[in-house]
Coordinates of C-alpha atoms in Angstrom, one line a residue:
M1 CA 98.4 98.2 69.2
R2 CA 95.5 95.6 68.7
R3 CA 92.6 96.5 70.9
Q4 CA 91.7 93.8 73.3
V5 CA 88.3 93.3 75.1
I6 CA 88.7 90.8 78.2
V7 CA 86.0 90.1 80.7
L8 CA 87.3 89.9 84.0
L9 CA 86.3 87.0 86.4
I10 CA 84.8 88.9 89.4
S11 CA 85.6 87.1 92.7
A12 CA 82.9 87.4 95.6
C13 CA 85.3 89.7 97.1
V14 CA 85.5 92.4 94.4
A15 CA 81.8 93.0 93.1
L16 CA 82.9 95.9 90.5
A17 CA 81.6 99.6 90.9
S18 CA 84.0 102.1 89.3
A19 CA 82.2 105.3 89.9
G20 CA 83.8 105.8 93.5
I21 CA 87.2 104.8 92.1
C22 CA 87.0 107.3 89.3
Q23 CA 85.5 110.1 91.2
D24 CA 88.2 110.1 94.0
I25 CA 90.9 109.7 91.2
I26 CA 89.8 112.8 89.5
K27 CA 89.4 114.8 92.6
K28 CA 93.0 113.8 94.0
H29 CA 94.8 113.3 90.7
T30 CA 97.9 115.1 91.1
V31 CA 100.5 112.4 89.3
D32 CA 99.8 111.4 85.8
R33 CA 99.5 107.8 86.4
P34 CA 96.6 105.0 85.9
F35 CA 95.2 103.6 89.0
F36 CA 95.2 99.7 89.2
K37 CA 93.0 97.4 91.0
V38 CA 94.5 93.8 91.3
V39 CA 92.9 90.6 92.5
E40 CA 95.9 88.2 93.0
S41 CA 96.3 85.7 90.5
Q42 CA 93.1 86.4 88.8
G43 CA 93.0 89.7 86.9
I44 CA 93.6 93.6 86.8
E45 CA 91.6 96.4 86.4
I46 CA 93.2 100.0 85.2
Y47 CA 91.4 103.2 85.5
Y48 CA 92.8 106.5 84.1
P49 CA 91.1 109.9 84.1
K50 CA 89.8 111.2 80.6
K51 CA 91.5 114.4 80.0
G52 CA 89.7 117.1 77.8
D53 CA 89.7 115.7 74.1
Q54 CA 91.5 112.5 74.8
E55 CA 89.7 109.7 73.0
M56 CA 91.9 107.0 73.5
F57 CA 94.1 105.6 76.5
G58 CA 96.5 102.9 76.2
I59 CA 99.2 101.1 78.1
K60 CA 102.0 98.6 77.7
I61 CA 102.7 96.5 81.0
Y62 CA 106.0 94.7 81.6
K63 CA 105.8 92.4 84.9
N64 CA 109.0 91.9 86.7
K65 CA 111.3 92.9 83.6
D66 CA 114.0 95.2 82.8
I67 CA 112.3 97.6 80.4
R68 CA 115.5 99.1 79.2
K69 CA 116.1 95.5 77.0
K70 CA 115.7 95.8 73.4
N71 CA 112.8 94.1 71.7
L72 CA 110.9 93.3 74.8
A73 CA 107.6 91.7 74.7
C74 CA 104.9 93.3 77.0
D75 CA 102.9 90.9 79.4
L76 CA 99.8 93.3 78.5
C77 CA 99.6 95.8 75.7
V78 CA 95.7 97.1 75.3
N79 CA 94.2 100.4 74.7
T80 CA 90.5 101.5 74.9
T81 CA 88.3 104.1 74.0
L82 CA 85.4 103.2 76.5
V83 CA 84.8 105.8 79.3
E84 CA 82.9 105.0 82.4
D85 CA 82.2 108.0 85.1
G86 CA 84.8 110.2 83.9
C87 CA 87.8 107.3 83.5
F88 CA 89.1 105.0 80.7
K89 CA 88.6 101.5 82.0
I90 CA 90.5 98.5 81.1
T91 CA 89.6 95.1 82.3
S92 CA 91.8 92.1 81.7
T93 CA 92.5 88.5 83.0
A94 CA 95.4 88.3 80.7
L95 CA 98.1 89.6 83.2
T96 CA 98.0 88.1 86.8
V97 CA 99.9 89.6 89.8
E98 CA 101.2 88.4 93.0
V99 CA 102.8 89.3 96.2
R100 CA 105.8 91.4 95.6
D101 CA 105.3 91.8 91.8
I102 CA 106.4 95.0 90.1
L103 CA 104.7 96.1 87.0
K104 CA 106.7 98.6 84.8
Y105 CA 104.5 100.5 82.2
V106 CA 104.3 103.2 79.6
T107 CA 101.0 105.0 78.9
L108 CA 99.8 106.0 75.4
A109 CA 97.1 108.7 74.6
K110 CA 95.3 109.8 71.1
F111 CA 93.3 113.1 71.0
T112 CA 90.8 114.3 68.9
G113 CA 92.0 115.7 65.9
S114 CA 95.4 114.5 65.8
S115 CA 96.5 111.2 64.2
N116 CA 99.4 111.0 66.8
V117 CA 100.0 108.9 69.5
T118 CA 101.8 110.1 72.2
V119 CA 104.0 107.9 74.8
A120 CA 104.6 108.9 78.3
P121 CA 108.0 108.2 80.1
S122 CA 107.8 104.9 81.8
K123 CA 106.7 104.5 85.5
K124 CA 106.3 101.4 87.8
A125 CA 103.6 100.1 90.3
E126 CA 104.9 97.7 93.3
F127 CA 102.3 95.5 94.5
I128 CA 103.9 95.2 98.1
D129 CA 101.6 97.8 100.1
F130 CA 98.0 96.4 100.4
V131 CA 95.1 98.5 100.9
I132 CA 92.0 96.5 101.9
P133 CA 88.7 97.8 101.7
T134 CA 86.4 98.0 104.7
E135 CA 83.9 95.5 103.2
C136 CA 86.4 92.8 102.4
V137 CA 87.4 90.2 105.5
C138 CA 90.6 88.6 105.1
R139 CA 92.7 86.3 106.9
D140 CA 95.3 87.9 108.7
P141 CA 97.8 88.2 107.1
P142 CA 96.6 87.0 103.8
G143 CA 97.1 83.2 103.4
G144 CA 100.8 82.4 102.8
Y145 CA 101.9 86.1 102.6
C146 CA 104.7 85.9 105.1
A147 CA 106.3 82.6 103.4
K148 CA 106.2 84.3 100.0
A149 CA 107.7 87.7 101.2
S150 CA 110.4 86.2 103.1
N151 CA 111.7 84.0 100.4
K152 CA 111.4 86.6 97.8
I153 CA 112.4 89.8 99.9
I154 CA 115.1 91.8 98.5
D155 CA 114.4 95.1 100.5
Y156 CA 112.9 95.2 103.9
R157 CA 109.5 96.6 103.7
P158 CA 106.4 95.9 105.7
L159 CA 102.9 95.0 104.6
F160 CA 100.4 97.8 105.3
K161 CA 96.9 96.5 105.6
L162 CA 94.5 99.5 106.4
H163 CA 90.7 99.0 106.7
E164 CA 88.9 102.2 105.9
Q165 CA 88.1 104.2 108.9
T166 CA 88.4 100.7 111.0
R167 CA 91.5 99.2 111.8
I168 CA 95.1 99.0 110.9
A169 CA 97.5 96.1 110.5
V170 CA 101.3 96.0 109.6
Y171 CA 103.3 92.6 109.0
L172 CA 107.1 92.5 108.6
P173 CA 108.3 89.4 107.2
K174 CA 110.8 87.8 109.3
A175 CA 113.8 87.3 106.9
S176 CA 116.4 85.3 108.8
A177 CA 119.1 87.8 107.8
I178 CA 117.5 90.8 109.3
G179 CA 117.5 90.1 113.1
L180 CA 114.8 91.1 115.6
T181 CA 112.3 94.0 114.3
V182 CA 111.4 96.2 117.5
G183 CA 109.5 99.2 116.1
L184 CA 108.1 101.4 113.1
K185 CA 107.4 105.0 112.8
A186 CA 105.2 106.4 109.9
I187 CA 103.9 109.9 109.3
R188 CA 101.3 110.7 106.3
N189 CA 102.0 113.0 103.3
V190 CA 104.8 114.5 104.9
N191 CA 108.8 113.9 104.7
F192 CA 110.7 113.1 107.9
Y193 CA 112.8 115.9 108.8
R194 CA 116.2 115.4 110.8
G195 CA 116.4 117.3 114.2
I196 CA 112.6 118.1 114.0
E197 CA 110.1 116.7 116.3
Q198 CA 107.0 115.7 114.4
N199 CA 103.8 114.4 114.9
L200 CA 103.8 110.6 113.9
D201 CA 100.4 108.8 112.4
L202 CA 102.3 105.5 113.5
N203 CA 104.5 104.9 116.2
I204 CA 104.9 101.2 116.8
Q205 CA 106.9 100.1 119.5
S206 CA 107.0 96.5 119.4
F207 CA 105.5 93.5 117.0
T208 CA 104.3 90.3 117.9
E209 CA 105.5 87.1 115.8
R210 CA 102.9 84.9 114.1
N211 CA 103.3 82.5 111.2
G212 CA 106.7 84.0 110.0
C213 CA 105.7 87.5 110.1
F214 CA 106.4 90.2 112.8
V215 CA 102.8 91.7 113.5
Y216 CA 101.2 94.5 114.8
E217 CA 97.4 94.9 114.5
S218 CA 95.1 97.7 116.0
L219 CA 91.3 98.1 116.3
L220 CA 91.7 101.7 117.1
L221 CA 90.7 104.3 114.3
A222 CA 93.6 104.6 111.8
P223 CA 94.4 107.9 110.3
N224 CA 92.0 108.7 107.8
F225 CA 94.1 107.3 104.6
A226 CA 93.0 108.1 101.2
L227 CA 93.4 106.9 97.5
G228 CA 96.7 108.8 96.6
D229 CA 98.2 109.2 100.2
Y230 CA 101.5 108.0 101.0
L231 CA 103.1 106.8 104.3
N232 CA 106.5 107.8 104.8
Y233 CA 108.1 105.3 107.3
I234 CA 111.1 104.2 109.3
V235 CA 111.8 100.5 110.4
I236 CA 113.5 100.0 113.8
R237 CA 115.2 96.7 114.1
K238 CA 117.6 95.2 116.6
K239 CA 120.5 92.7 115.6
P240 CA 121.2 89.6 117.5
N241 CA 124.4 91.4 119.1
G242 CA 122.0 94.2 120.5
K243 CA 122.7 96.6 117.9
K244 CA 119.9 99.2 116.8
I245 CA 119.6 99.9 113.2
R246 CA 117.0 102.3 111.7
T247 CA 116.5 102.1 107.9
E248 CA 116.3 105.5 105.7
P249 CA 112.9 106.9 105.3
R250 CA 111.2 104.9 102.7
K251 CA 107.4 105.7 101.1
A252 CA 104.7 103.3 100.8
Y253 CA 102.2 104.7 98.1
L254 CA 98.4 104.2 98.8
M255 CA 97.6 104.3 95.1
D256 CA 97.4 100.6 93.9
Y257 CA 95.0 98.3 95.5
F258 CA 96.2 94.5 95.6
I259 CA 93.3 92.3 96.8
P260 CA 94.3 89.0 98.1
S261 CA 92.5 86.0 96.5
S262 CA 91.9 84.4 99.9
C263 CA 89.5 87.7 100.5
S264 CA 85.8 87.2 100.8
C265 CA 82.9 89.4 101.6
Q266 CA 79.6 88.7 103.0
P267 CA 77.5 87.8 99.9
D268 CA 74.6 90.2 100.3
R269 CA 76.9 93.1 100.3
F270 CA 78.9 95.0 97.4
N271 CA 82.6 96.0 97.9
L272 CA 82.7 99.6 96.7
I273 CA 86.3 99.9 96.7
K274 CA 85.9 103.8 97.7
P275 CA 88.5 105.3 100.0
P276 CA 87.4 107.8 102.4
Q277 CA 88.0 111.7 102.1
S278 CA 90.7 113.0 104.1
S279 CA 92.3 116.7 104.3
R280 CA 95.8 117.1 103.0
N281 CA 98.4 118.9 105.0

């Protein structure tokens, strides 16, 4: 695979500092997968912890494609030997990502003393769940999100917007076929168990409506979410006929950062994109 070296256009919102990302990935890395940082419609950064004598990391990415098809061209095929702060790092403007895009990918590795390139099984990253860093000040919700999500929606999922240690917001696109949403329950890093009472990290009884979304926003201190955490959640909604429906539990993984292009930061401050530390149950 031909190596590509591409310079990323850095927005005001995402002055780059990889040390925080890599250190948190190395500490919490329980799943063998890369970490993606995406700026909407601008570019992508990929981080992968260096393991032992691994001397090359590569990735083939297919955006919104059926990876099972033969002779499928990848949207980004790139490898690197560059290591920063313990991570292989790839930066590219050749691939742009927008709300609700899905990246399916395979990773490649080469180790010292071997001429073989190993290929890992395919995985996917869904850019549905936003995690917005504290330093970043954005419109709520990001400009045009509700209209985009309602038009593209195929699975009723919320957008979680988590400002580190400061606030939390949840946006549910108001797709006409869904009916009136009345609540959401979520628990961090734990599965729901039927018939067992569990302490919830989020128990939203009602939403307000704004700009095509059902919206919940709280200035209260949110649970101490960190890179690699997941939210297990249930959406509760009421049909026009009054019937209440609960979705099956679903998970939102806080592994992939998606930063809206509408995001802006104070010009004299840097955004380190470093999640807070948290204890695991």
